[in-house]
Amino acid sequence: MDTPSRHADDRKTAVVAQRMKKPFLSRKTRHLAFVWMLLLPALLVYFAYRAVPLAWNVVLSFSFWAPGKPIRFAGLYQYQELAFYDGIFWEVLKNTAIFMLVIPISIMLALALALLVDQKITGRNIYRTIIFLPYPMMVVAVGIVWRWLYNDNVGLINYALRSMGLISRPIAFLESYDFALAAVIAAAVWQILGFFMIIILTGLQNIPPHLYEAARIDGARAHHRFWRITLPLLRPSLFLCVILGVIASFTSFDLIYTMTNGGPGHATDLLITYIYKAAFTLSRFDYAAAMTVVMFVLFLALALLTNRLAGGDAGKVDISD
Amino acid sequence: MATVEFSSLVKKYGPLEVVHSIDLAIRDGEFVVLVGPSGCGKSTCLRMLAGLEEISGGKILIDGQIVNEIEPRDRNIAMVFQDYALYPHMSVYENMAFSLQYRGFNKKEIKTRVAAAATTLGLTDLLDRRPKQLSGGQRQRVAMGRAIVRDPQVFLFDEPLSNLDAKLRGSMRIEIKKLHRRLGVTTVYVTHDQVEAMTLADRVVVMNNGRIEQVGTPEQVYHHPETLFVASFIGSPTMNLVPAEHDGTLLRLNDGSVLIRQPENKAAQPGAKMFGVRPEDVTVAEGPPPEGHSEVEVVVDVIEALGADTLVFATVAGSPFAARVPPATRLQPGASARLRFPNDKTHLFDADTGKALA
């Protein structure tokens, strides 16, 4: 072997030996460091905008505090007030519960529509788009549109009802204690219906057609197939709708705000709008914080209950056998 | 049990006709396999028989009764699907009991029948499981259990083994055959796998382009293919098919240089032919050809040793030519060789019509 090539070989051996040398950090540690490095930005945002405000909110709910004043420990004072001395709190809680009717109503309608547009009918994509269209619309816009539709002087609904002879005098839906909440619920159903329909439609299309064929041969009629094949296999989709509906019920601030601002009186106030008013109209941030904690606990309980009822698979679309 | 009859059966999708006036009579208790390449119309025929597809023309009769307008549930048939079509949210027991619940059986009868079917198929320990907790073979057996539990007149199988691996396919084939022997139910089985067709069928129906090419026992379709398509579809490796010209007395290959003696009693009319011989009937020539044998000069391309025997893939007059020979062959790729075959094992087809020449 000549000298230059031997030197080259030596250099290669040295490089390999260098690479083979044990690094400062173990492979596992380096991997973990890399993972944390990637997670860090998201975690920072999460803590800054979620965890810290939530914790601050809990602290605030056990305190007396107003902007510009020192914070003082209040124990359960805020909770006692909302439980025993604030009748409106219970009214808005009842309203929130009633507002949740949006969930079953829109799921049933969405299921019916999804079954319809899942058929081989001409223009089904157009129907699907039309039904879905309200969902991506800005909620504030939806609220304003419906406010006009309900208007007692120029509203289309009053006009239609009068034209059909169903009413003799216009109804001020959004100013009426009897109709306001129902009117808002109708608008909310209209807005979320398309979204639920798409979720259910996806679920329907994930059911293998062979199951229906097998069931037909097995002797199941259309209604048997619906109850025994379609509905059980749609369970994950339906429960996903329930969970999303619960979230929407607790957070439908913009729709209420634009349509009625909680009125007349507190007839359409939901927990979320009442919390807003307590904090930003009455400047009672501590009391609003206590109500927020209650809302958080209620929401968490409902979401967990729904997921439990769904067998832990709400939203799961894989129904492969 | 029942007979099944297709009479001038037609299926159209819009203007497109996919099944062209098929006639077929299936005997009581017979195991008939519809075999053919993808898109040949075999599954469509089965689905029309099941009632899952509308019939565009002709008639289907089950046990002498026209069933064109009868709902699938009222045809007293059971079907096993390619993907099993087990209800994923139900246990094995519920899957098997499903059809009985709609046929007026009480709970006790259902339990007895499901238990009997489960015993037959070795599913007794799996009755509480969901389909996704089962292996492919077990799911297949559940699908069969769901079919036999009802004691139907006709069993329909739509490529039931195609999702299984090769080993399991082999064992399930045997199970299906045993089941048919035991129950004796008329069975119509669709597959694109000619091995399944040959091993399972009492009679094979070879289909192509929406038409029946040949109906016969596995031996008939293998040894006496009536068309070029059947000759090329049945058998593995497929039959050697070489273009040839018949001049009245001699059969010449296309390059003119190689001569095959005229197969006996065949090809009365001169013209373009397709000459065929199965690889199994071809041997490596040694010494002068005995009486009634012919030989061809080939160039060996590839040799595949399968253990039990060896496949020789060669070229003759520009056409591929295969031979299945004993394992200890002395042939080498790239070398020339003489291959021999008995004249009475050769086939001749009209090159234009594709029909076999007697």
XYZ file of C-alpha atoms in Angstrom:
679
model
C 0.000 0.000 0.000
C 1.461 3.390 -0.958
C 1.728 6.226 1.532
C -0.959 8.697 0.258
C -3.641 6.031 0.178
C -2.650 4.824 3.639
C -3.014 8.395 4.915
C -6.438 8.649 3.310
C -7.499 5.433 5.002
C -6.240 6.727 8.316
C -8.241 9.889 7.910
C -11.402 7.907 7.154
C -10.828 5.745 10.207
C -10.396 8.882 12.319
C -13.629 10.373 11.019
C -15.528 7.160 11.725
C -13.957 6.973 15.194
C -14.980 10.583 15.816
C -18.520 9.762 14.833
C -18.518 6.646 16.966
C -17.443 8.645 20.053
C -20.117 8.786 22.733
C -21.932 12.131 22.426
C -22.411 14.520 25.316
C -26.173 13.836 25.520
C -27.723 10.412 25.123
C -29.843 9.698 22.084
C -33.002 9.639 24.190
C -32.206 12.965 25.864
C -31.510 14.604 22.528
C -34.790 13.269 21.206
C -36.678 14.607 24.239
C -34.983 17.985 23.938
C -36.044 18.171 20.313
C -39.651 17.279 21.179
C -39.803 19.946 23.895
C -38.272 22.483 21.577
C -41.053 21.893 19.082
C -43.728 21.932 21.761
C -42.537 25.065 23.504
C -44.156 27.779 21.313
C -47.560 26.074 21.462
C -47.214 25.488 25.194
C -46.311 29.128 25.795
C -49.388 30.289 23.920
C -51.512 27.726 25.733
C -50.311 28.829 29.150
C -50.461 32.531 28.401
C -53.937 32.515 26.880
C -55.635 29.470 28.457
C -54.125 28.067 31.613
C -53.126 31.337 33.308
C -56.457 33.147 32.640
C -58.344 30.056 33.790
C -56.325 29.870 36.995
C -56.696 33.641 37.497
C -60.428 33.241 36.960
C -60.632 30.587 39.671
C -58.619 32.779 42.060
C -60.859 35.739 41.232
C -64.005 33.730 41.953
C -62.883 33.365 45.582
C -62.008 37.056 45.900
C -63.323 40.592 46.011
C -61.784 42.553 43.194
C -62.551 45.470 40.950
C -60.202 47.117 38.478
C -57.787 49.450 40.244
C -58.524 47.995 43.676
C -56.509 45.506 45.724
C -57.659 41.897 45.699
C -59.092 40.443 48.907
C -59.975 36.902 49.802
C -63.757 36.394 49.774
C -64.111 32.683 50.390
C -67.345 31.365 48.975
C -69.065 34.754 49.002
C -69.529 35.002 45.209
C -70.823 31.444 45.002
C -73.246 32.014 47.875
C -74.559 35.089 46.128
C -75.255 33.353 42.870
C -76.745 30.313 44.584
C -78.973 32.037 47.142
C -79.410 35.702 46.344
C -79.375 36.094 42.584
C -82.674 34.984 41.080
C -81.542 36.089 37.631
C -78.666 33.637 37.731
C -81.148 30.766 38.011
C -83.307 32.271 35.282
C -80.382 32.447 32.870
C -79.339 28.949 33.869
C -82.866 27.787 32.984
C -82.648 29.720 29.701
C -79.334 28.041 28.936
C -80.897 24.635 29.579
C -83.856 25.490 27.332
C -81.497 26.879 24.703
C -79.923 23.412 24.623
C -83.056 22.263 22.835
C -81.091 23.493 19.827
C -79.094 20.255 20.123
C -81.840 17.605 19.751
C -83.873 19.727 17.322
C -80.970 20.402 15.002
C -79.650 16.828 15.239
C -83.034 15.364 14.304
C -83.478 17.793 11.421
C -79.873 17.300 10.307
C -80.324 13.515 10.378
C -83.464 13.771 8.264
C -81.748 16.107 5.802
C -78.590 13.988 5.680
C -80.674 10.906 4.891
C -82.405 12.864 2.129
C -79.299 14.300 0.505
C -77.552 10.933 0.818
C -80.036 9.539 -1.709
C -79.180 9.420 -5.364
C -81.175 12.512 -6.269
C -80.434 15.051 -8.946
C -78.658 18.134 -7.652
C -77.921 16.667 -4.235
C -74.658 18.583 -4.023
C -76.566 21.817 -4.530
C -78.953 20.906 -1.698
C -76.001 20.001 0.520
C -74.331 23.341 -0.173
C -77.521 25.318 0.441
C -78.097 23.587 3.767
C -74.474 23.987 4.827
C -74.222 27.621 3.731
C -75.449 29.307 6.961
C -72.736 27.636 9.033
C -69.671 29.492 7.722
C -71.567 32.776 7.855
C -70.512 35.209 10.554
C -72.817 34.715 13.532
C -73.284 38.465 13.886
C -74.569 38.556 10.295
C -76.912 35.644 11.034
C -78.203 37.481 14.071
C -78.879 40.653 12.103
C -80.591 38.753 9.281
C -82.867 36.969 11.717
C -83.605 40.180 13.585
C -84.921 41.586 10.334
C -86.807 38.410 9.537
C -88.556 38.613 12.926
C -89.205 42.350 12.689
C -92.863 43.118 13.419
C -93.167 45.837 10.792
C -91.077 44.776 7.838
C -90.123 41.191 8.764
C -90.690 38.392 6.288
C -91.984 35.986 8.915
C -94.760 38.311 10.054
C -95.567 39.057 6.441
C -95.811 35.367 5.618
C -97.922 34.539 8.660
C -100.299 37.394 7.911
C -100.502 36.501 4.247
C -101.514 32.985 5.191
C -104.085 34.369 7.579
C -102.496 32.680 10.582
C -102.184 35.927 12.536
C -104.165 39.149 12.389
C -101.652 41.425 14.066
C -97.883 41.324 13.725
C -95.943 39.618 16.488
C -92.842 41.279 17.875
C -91.093 37.956 18.313
C -87.899 39.279 19.813
C -89.654 41.636 22.194
C -92.063 39.028 23.483
C -91.411 37.098 26.707
C -93.281 34.158 25.194
C -91.559 33.987 21.829
C -88.113 35.555 22.191
C -86.201 32.481 23.403
C -87.956 30.203 20.897
C -87.151 32.693 18.134
C -83.489 32.748 19.077
C -83.446 28.937 19.275
C -84.893 28.762 15.747
C -82.126 31.014 14.445
C -79.459 28.947 16.222
C -80.905 25.731 14.774
C -80.877 27.254 11.290
C -77.250 28.235 11.690
C -75.860 24.974 13.038
C -78.091 22.601 11.077
C -75.855 22.464 8.006
C -72.772 21.689 10.029
C -74.498 18.824 11.819
C -75.839 17.582 8.503
C -72.318 17.398 7.085
C -71.073 15.493 10.146
C -73.971 13.042 9.943
C -73.620 12.732 6.180
C -69.968 11.803 6.623
C -71.050 9.198 9.146
C -73.670 7.854 6.740
C -71.182 7.601 3.930
C -68.832 5.666 6.152
C -71.383 2.890 6.566
C -70.428 0.215 4.036
C -73.278 -0.299 1.530
C -72.793 -4.065 1.818
C -74.230 -3.927 5.326
C -77.527 -2.677 3.938
C -77.462 -5.292 1.215
C -76.760 -8.033 3.742
C -79.599 -6.709 5.896
C -81.987 -6.675 2.907
C -81.179 -10.299 2.215
C -81.450 -11.077 5.922
C -85.030 -9.833 5.822
C -84.750 -6.380 7.385
C -87.168 -3.800 5.988
C -86.258 -0.130 5.530
C -87.246 0.915 9.053
C -85.433 -2.091 10.562
C -82.334 -1.112 8.630
C -82.595 2.449 9.925
C -82.960 1.485 13.573
C -80.590 -1.477 13.590
C -77.882 -0.472 11.114
C -77.933 3.259 10.391
C -78.604 4.658 13.836
C -76.152 2.479 15.825
C -73.416 3.086 13.279
C -74.103 6.835 13.319
C -73.624 6.925 17.081
C -70.124 8.457 16.969
C -71.288 11.166 14.557
C -74.423 11.901 16.578
C -72.484 12.174 19.812
C -69.979 14.472 18.148
C -72.914 16.691 17.229
C -74.117 16.591 20.842
C -70.723 17.652 22.166
C -70.416 20.437 19.606
C -74.001 21.444 20.407
C -73.198 21.646 24.127
C -70.201 23.849 23.352
C -72.333 26.034 21.086
C -75.054 26.335 23.751
C -72.571 27.598 26.308
C -70.824 29.955 23.961
C -73.647 31.418 21.838
C -72.831 34.902 22.867
C -72.751 36.693 19.530
C -76.139 35.410 18.327
C -77.917 36.483 21.508
C -76.023 39.746 21.683
C -76.977 40.786 18.157
C -80.549 39.482 18.201
C -81.857 40.458 21.652
C -78.952 41.356 23.933
C -80.612 39.011 26.415
C -83.950 40.810 26.394
C -86.734 41.384 26.883
C -85.687 41.575 30.528
C -83.566 38.485 30.888
C -85.859 36.297 28.764
C -83.094 35.342 26.348
C -80.060 35.863 28.552
C -77.855 32.819 28.644
C -75.133 32.174 31.176
C -72.527 33.533 28.784
C -74.340 36.831 28.123
C -75.136 37.267 31.804
C -71.469 36.734 32.688
C -70.551 39.349 30.090
C -72.997 41.838 31.544
C -71.798 41.205 35.096
C -68.206 41.782 34.095
C -68.356 44.530 31.529
C -71.579 46.382 32.363
C -71.555 46.120 36.158
C -67.756 45.758 36.441
C -68.229 42.823 38.813
C -65.361 40.746 37.541
C -65.174 38.659 40.699
C -68.831 37.661 40.500
C -68.533 37.029 36.758
C -65.507 34.826 37.500
C -67.557 32.706 39.908
C -70.278 32.242 37.270
C -67.626 31.356 34.718
C -66.308 28.642 37.024
C -69.857 27.274 37.382
C -70.260 27.337 33.621
C -66.944 25.614 33.151
C -67.848 22.841 35.603
C -71.306 22.360 34.030
C -69.837 22.272 30.564
C -67.122 19.823 31.566
C -69.655 17.553 33.266
C -71.937 17.559 30.204
C -69.074 16.939 27.794
C -67.744 14.061 29.883
C -71.228 12.602 30.280
C -71.820 12.774 26.529
C -68.516 11.159 25.737
C -69.188 8.461 28.303
C -72.606 7.772 26.785
C -70.902 7.575 23.390
C -68.630 4.883 24.772
C -65.655 7.195 24.483
C -65.821 7.276 20.724
C -67.708 10.469 19.959
C -66.662 11.699 16.570
C -64.942 8.481 15.633
C -65.648 7.872 11.983
C -63.839 4.588 11.486
C -66.490 1.904 11.661
C -64.596 -0.744 9.775
C -65.569 -4.211 10.828
C -82.734 -26.581 -1.901
C -83.781 -25.412 -5.310
C -82.956 -25.080 -8.949
C -81.842 -21.736 -10.356
C -82.365 -20.631 -13.905
C -81.233 -17.604 -15.882
C -83.294 -17.129 -18.998
C -82.076 -14.551 -21.531
C -80.807 -12.517 -18.585
C -79.782 -8.971 -19.470
C -78.368 -6.166 -17.370
C -78.026 -2.615 -18.596
C -76.699 0.465 -16.856
C -78.315 3.208 -18.883
C -77.429 2.516 -22.495
C -74.527 0.266 -21.499
C -75.348 -3.442 -21.612
C -73.062 -5.381 -19.301
C -74.748 -8.777 -19.298
C -75.856 -10.004 -22.691
C -78.757 -12.448 -22.715
C -77.387 -15.194 -20.516
C -78.984 -18.614 -20.241
C -77.986 -20.944 -17.457
C -79.690 -23.767 -15.612
C -78.352 -24.754 -12.203
C -79.469 -28.095 -10.815
C -80.810 -28.699 -7.353
C -77.929 -29.024 -4.884
C -75.318 -28.174 -7.467
C -72.216 -26.090 -6.725
C -71.752 -23.738 -9.657
C -68.880 -21.296 -9.886
C -69.075 -18.218 -12.086
C -65.514 -17.368 -12.994
C -64.038 -14.697 -15.178
C -61.881 -11.583 -15.140
C -62.933 -8.343 -13.437
C -65.822 -6.674 -15.228
C -67.037 -9.834 -16.966
C -70.484 -9.564 -15.349
C -70.262 -12.482 -12.931
C -70.917 -10.443 -9.782
C -73.707 -8.565 -11.550
C -75.396 -11.869 -12.345
C -75.063 -12.944 -8.721
C -76.439 -9.646 -7.472
C -79.392 -9.936 -9.842
C -80.001 -13.421 -8.471
C -79.825 -11.990 -4.938
C -82.263 -9.226 -5.852
C -79.742 -6.472 -5.158
C -79.725 -5.360 -8.801
C -82.700 -4.741 -11.046
C -83.027 -7.130 -13.957
C -83.058 -5.255 -17.282
C -84.289 -8.167 -19.361
C -85.007 -11.866 -19.220
C -85.955 -13.893 -16.196
C -84.477 -15.450 -13.108
C -86.245 -18.473 -11.683
C -85.629 -20.020 -8.299
C -87.226 -23.419 -7.921
C -89.299 -22.763 -11.012
C -90.701 -19.467 -9.754
C -89.883 -16.187 -11.485
C -88.273 -13.932 -8.890
C -87.648 -10.797 -10.976
C -90.009 -8.697 -8.875
C -89.477 -10.456 -5.561
C -87.621 -8.639 -2.780
C -84.282 -10.126 -1.652
C -85.727 -11.016 1.752
C -88.441 -13.125 0.134
C -86.176 -15.133 -2.177
C -84.986 -17.421 0.617
C -81.381 -17.009 -0.331
C -78.316 -16.262 1.764
C -75.277 -14.412 0.583
C -71.672 -14.217 1.726
C -70.008 -10.988 0.657
C -66.430 -10.301 -0.318
C -65.876 -8.022 2.681
C -68.084 -10.298 4.841
C -70.564 -7.466 5.531
C -70.746 -8.361 9.205
C -72.608 -5.844 11.338
C -69.695 -4.247 13.227
C -71.756 -3.128 16.213
C -73.186 -6.574 16.882
C -71.641 -9.657 18.446
C -71.092 -12.831 16.438
C -74.269 -14.236 18.008
C -76.286 -11.149 17.065
C -74.903 -11.225 13.549
C -75.977 -14.813 13.123
C -79.335 -14.281 14.816
C -80.153 -11.120 12.843
C -81.936 -12.757 9.942
C -83.848 -15.188 12.151
C -85.386 -12.311 14.088
C -87.197 -11.205 10.950
C -88.452 -14.646 10.069
C -90.714 -15.364 12.960
C -88.379 -17.536 15.013
C -88.730 -17.311 18.777
C -85.728 -16.718 21.024
C -85.326 -20.393 21.887
C -85.331 -21.469 18.252
C -82.881 -18.708 17.374
C -80.553 -19.828 20.149
C -80.728 -23.451 19.016
C -80.083 -22.615 15.377
C -77.223 -20.233 16.094
C -75.648 -22.773 18.438
C -75.927 -25.490 15.782
C -74.382 -23.291 13.074
C -71.656 -22.141 15.480
C -70.806 -25.762 16.277
C -70.656 -26.632 12.580
C -68.241 -23.793 11.897
C -66.247 -23.912 15.135
C -67.517 -20.532 16.311
C -68.937 -21.539 19.681
C -66.223 -19.783 21.684
C -66.486 -16.599 19.633
C -70.206 -15.886 19.954
C -69.747 -12.924 22.290
C -67.051 -11.246 20.251
C -67.440 -8.315 17.902
C -66.307 -8.721 14.276
C -63.284 -6.480 14.775
C -62.027 -8.831 17.468
C -61.875 -11.680 14.953
C -59.270 -12.724 12.429
C -60.032 -12.724 8.706
C -60.724 -16.448 8.669
C -63.008 -16.232 11.699
C -64.958 -13.368 10.130
C -65.337 -15.441 7.013
C -66.738 -18.296 9.052
C -69.165 -15.945 10.817
C -70.344 -14.727 7.414
C -70.955 -18.333 6.422
C -72.625 -19.010 9.747
C -74.981 -16.126 9.139
C -75.827 -17.704 5.807
C -76.375 -21.303 6.943
C -78.300 -20.480 10.094
C -81.375 -19.701 8.015
C -81.381 -22.901 6.052
C -81.857 -21.068 2.744
C -82.744 -22.542 -0.643
C -79.685 -21.099 -2.348
C -76.293 -19.945 -1.120
C -74.605 -17.094 -2.934
C -70.911 -16.388 -2.479
C -69.417 -13.199 -3.915
C -65.625 -13.637 -3.986
C -65.670 -14.646 -0.329
C -62.017 -15.637 -0.072
C -60.354 -12.783 -1.878
C -59.551 -10.875 1.331
C -57.726 -13.823 2.887
C -54.094 -14.767 2.579
C -53.130 -17.679 0.340
C -52.828 -20.266 3.108
C -56.133 -19.373 4.721
C -57.790 -19.307 1.315
C -56.745 -22.894 0.792
C -58.167 -24.079 4.096
C -61.384 -22.056 3.730
C -61.890 -23.563 0.289
C -61.894 -26.987 1.846
C -64.310 -25.840 4.557
C -66.708 -24.431 1.984
C -66.571 -27.641 -0.010
C -67.189 -29.750 3.093
C -70.055 -27.505 4.096
C -71.648 -27.915 0.690
C -71.267 -31.687 0.882
C -72.896 -31.732 4.300
C -75.762 -29.345 3.564
C -76.267 -30.067 -0.125
C -77.673 -26.597 -0.746
C -77.626 -25.195 -4.274
C -74.664 -22.835 -4.363
C -73.673 -20.110 -6.769
C -70.136 -18.901 -6.178
C -68.435 -16.009 -7.915
C -64.694 -15.708 -8.162
C -61.974 -14.465 -10.463
C -59.649 -17.110 -9.089
C -59.604 -20.087 -11.416
C -58.077 -22.329 -8.728
C -61.127 -21.720 -6.542
C -63.358 -22.384 -9.508
C -61.657 -25.633 -10.412
C -61.449 -26.984 -6.877
C -64.910 -26.062 -5.649
C -67.239 -26.394 -8.593
C -69.432 -29.207 -9.764
C -69.721 -27.081 -12.860
C -67.756 -24.014 -13.871
C -69.303 -21.153 -15.812
C -66.553 -19.197 -17.536
C -67.674 -15.655 -18.318
C -66.138 -12.903 -20.393
C -67.471 -9.508 -21.458
C -70.947 -10.200 -20.113
C -71.301 -13.528 -21.920
C -70.915 -17.148 -20.981
C -67.937 -18.638 -22.789
C -68.363 -22.198 -21.567
C -70.263 -24.212 -19.003
C -68.834 -27.525 -17.931
C -67.200 -29.590 -15.259
C -63.734 -28.458 -14.189
C -62.279 -31.300 -16.267
C -64.260 -30.243 -19.343
C -63.226 -26.603 -19.216
C -59.638 -27.577 -18.531
C -59.208 -30.343 -21.070
C -61.710 -29.262 -23.682
C -61.881 -25.470 -23.750
C -64.460 -24.364 -26.275
C -62.963 -20.941 -26.867
C -59.617 -19.255 -26.907
C -60.668 -17.216 -23.903
C -61.399 -20.311 -21.799
C -58.127 -21.890 -22.938
C -56.206 -18.811 -21.907
C -58.108 -18.211 -18.662
C -58.131 -21.672 -17.123
C -54.847 -23.212 -16.060
C -51.688 -21.844 -14.521
C -49.455 -21.199 -16.341
C -52.044 -20.663 -19.021
C -52.219 -22.745 -22.162
C -49.503 -22.010 -24.738
C -51.258 -20.298 -27.622
C -49.255 -19.779 -30.763
C -50.532 -18.237 -34.025
C -50.293 -20.757 -36.850
C -51.334 -21.161 -40.454
C -53.048 -24.271 -41.768
C -52.404 -24.938 -45.422
C -54.685 -27.937 -45.736
C -52.237 -30.591 -44.652
C -49.645 -28.931 -42.501
C -49.750 -26.547 -39.596
C -46.963 -24.009 -39.806
C -45.944 -21.525 -37.205
C -45.844 -17.917 -38.297
C -42.095 -17.812 -38.929
C -42.599 -20.587 -41.479
C -39.425 -22.291 -40.389
C -40.905 -24.439 -37.714
C -43.353 -27.100 -38.681
C -45.854 -28.820 -36.506
C -47.519 -31.866 -37.856
C -51.209 -31.387 -38.307
C -53.106 -32.289 -35.141
C -55.281 -35.255 -35.817
C -58.934 -34.771 -36.782
C -58.655 -31.022 -36.547
C -58.629 -27.970 -38.754
C -60.258 -29.219 -41.881
C -60.362 -25.736 -43.346
C -57.127 -23.994 -44.252
C -56.536 -20.542 -42.719
C -55.301 -18.670 -39.687
C -55.458 -20.708 -36.496
C -54.316 -20.556 -32.923
C -52.459 -23.619 -31.853
C -52.596 -24.538 -28.176
C -50.972 -26.977 -25.805
C -50.888 -26.957 -22.019
C -47.486 -26.541 -20.330
C -48.240 -29.727 -18.386
C -48.339 -31.698 -21.648
C -44.968 -30.414 -22.831
C -41.730 -32.328 -22.142
C -38.099 -31.805 -23.042
C -37.395 -33.801 -26.213
C -34.808 -36.545 -26.105
C -34.104 -38.725 -29.101
C -36.408 -38.989 -32.115
C -40.091 -38.141 -31.532
C -42.288 -41.162 -30.936
C -45.376 -41.753 -33.044
C -48.157 -39.196 -32.472
C -45.874 -36.544 -31.001
C -44.637 -33.217 -32.322
C -41.742 -31.017 -31.405
C -40.862 -27.338 -31.509
C -37.523 -25.590 -31.354
C -37.560 -22.930 -28.642
C -35.211 -20.455 -27.005
C -35.354 -20.686 -23.217
C -35.967 -17.318 -21.501
C -36.508 -18.039 -17.830
C -36.488 -21.103 -15.631
C -38.546 -21.111 -12.427
C -37.830 -23.939 -10.014
C -40.958 -24.547 -7.936
C -39.613 -27.507 -6.029
C -42.077 -30.174 -7.109
C -41.520 -29.231 -10.727
C -39.892 -26.579 -12.860
C -41.467 -24.059 -15.190
C -39.622 -23.313 -18.388
C -40.611 -20.087 -20.118
C -39.386 -19.961 -23.681
C -40.120 -18.331 -27.030
C -41.205 -20.020 -30.211
C -41.762 -18.107 -33.428
C -42.042 -14.884 -31.422
C -44.701 -16.239 -29.064
C -44.245 -17.233 -25.427
C -44.220 -20.969 -24.818
C -44.109 -22.600 -21.368
C -43.443 -26.110 -20.178
C -43.876 -27.729 -16.797
C -41.054 -30.222 -16.539
C -39.534 -32.398 -13.802
C -37.315 -30.488 -11.346
C -33.987 -31.887 -12.559
C -33.952 -30.176 -15.946
C -30.741 -29.574 -17.803
C -32.125 -26.572 -19.731
C -30.390 -23.232 -19.361
C -31.730 -19.704 -20.007
C -30.592 -18.392 -23.375
C -30.042 -21.858 -24.833
C -32.092 -23.529 -27.552
C -34.106 -26.602 -26.777
C -36.536 -28.995 -28.366
C -39.856 -29.369 -26.589
C -42.223 -32.229 -27.300
C -45.952 -32.793 -26.835
C -48.450 -35.486 -27.791
C -50.630 -34.479 -30.727
C -53.789 -35.677 -29.024
C -53.215 -33.134 -26.243
C -53.107 -30.191 -28.604
C -55.913 -27.733 -29.284
C -56.719 -25.736 -32.336
C -58.843 -22.617 -32.439
C -60.138 -20.520 -35.274
C -58.074 -17.345 -35.124
C -61.027 -15.171 -36.147
C -63.895 -16.563 -34.086
C -61.805 -17.930 -31.234
C -63.911 -21.112 -31.295
C -62.308 -24.492 -30.767
C -62.053 -26.668 -33.854
C -63.159 -30.212 -33.237
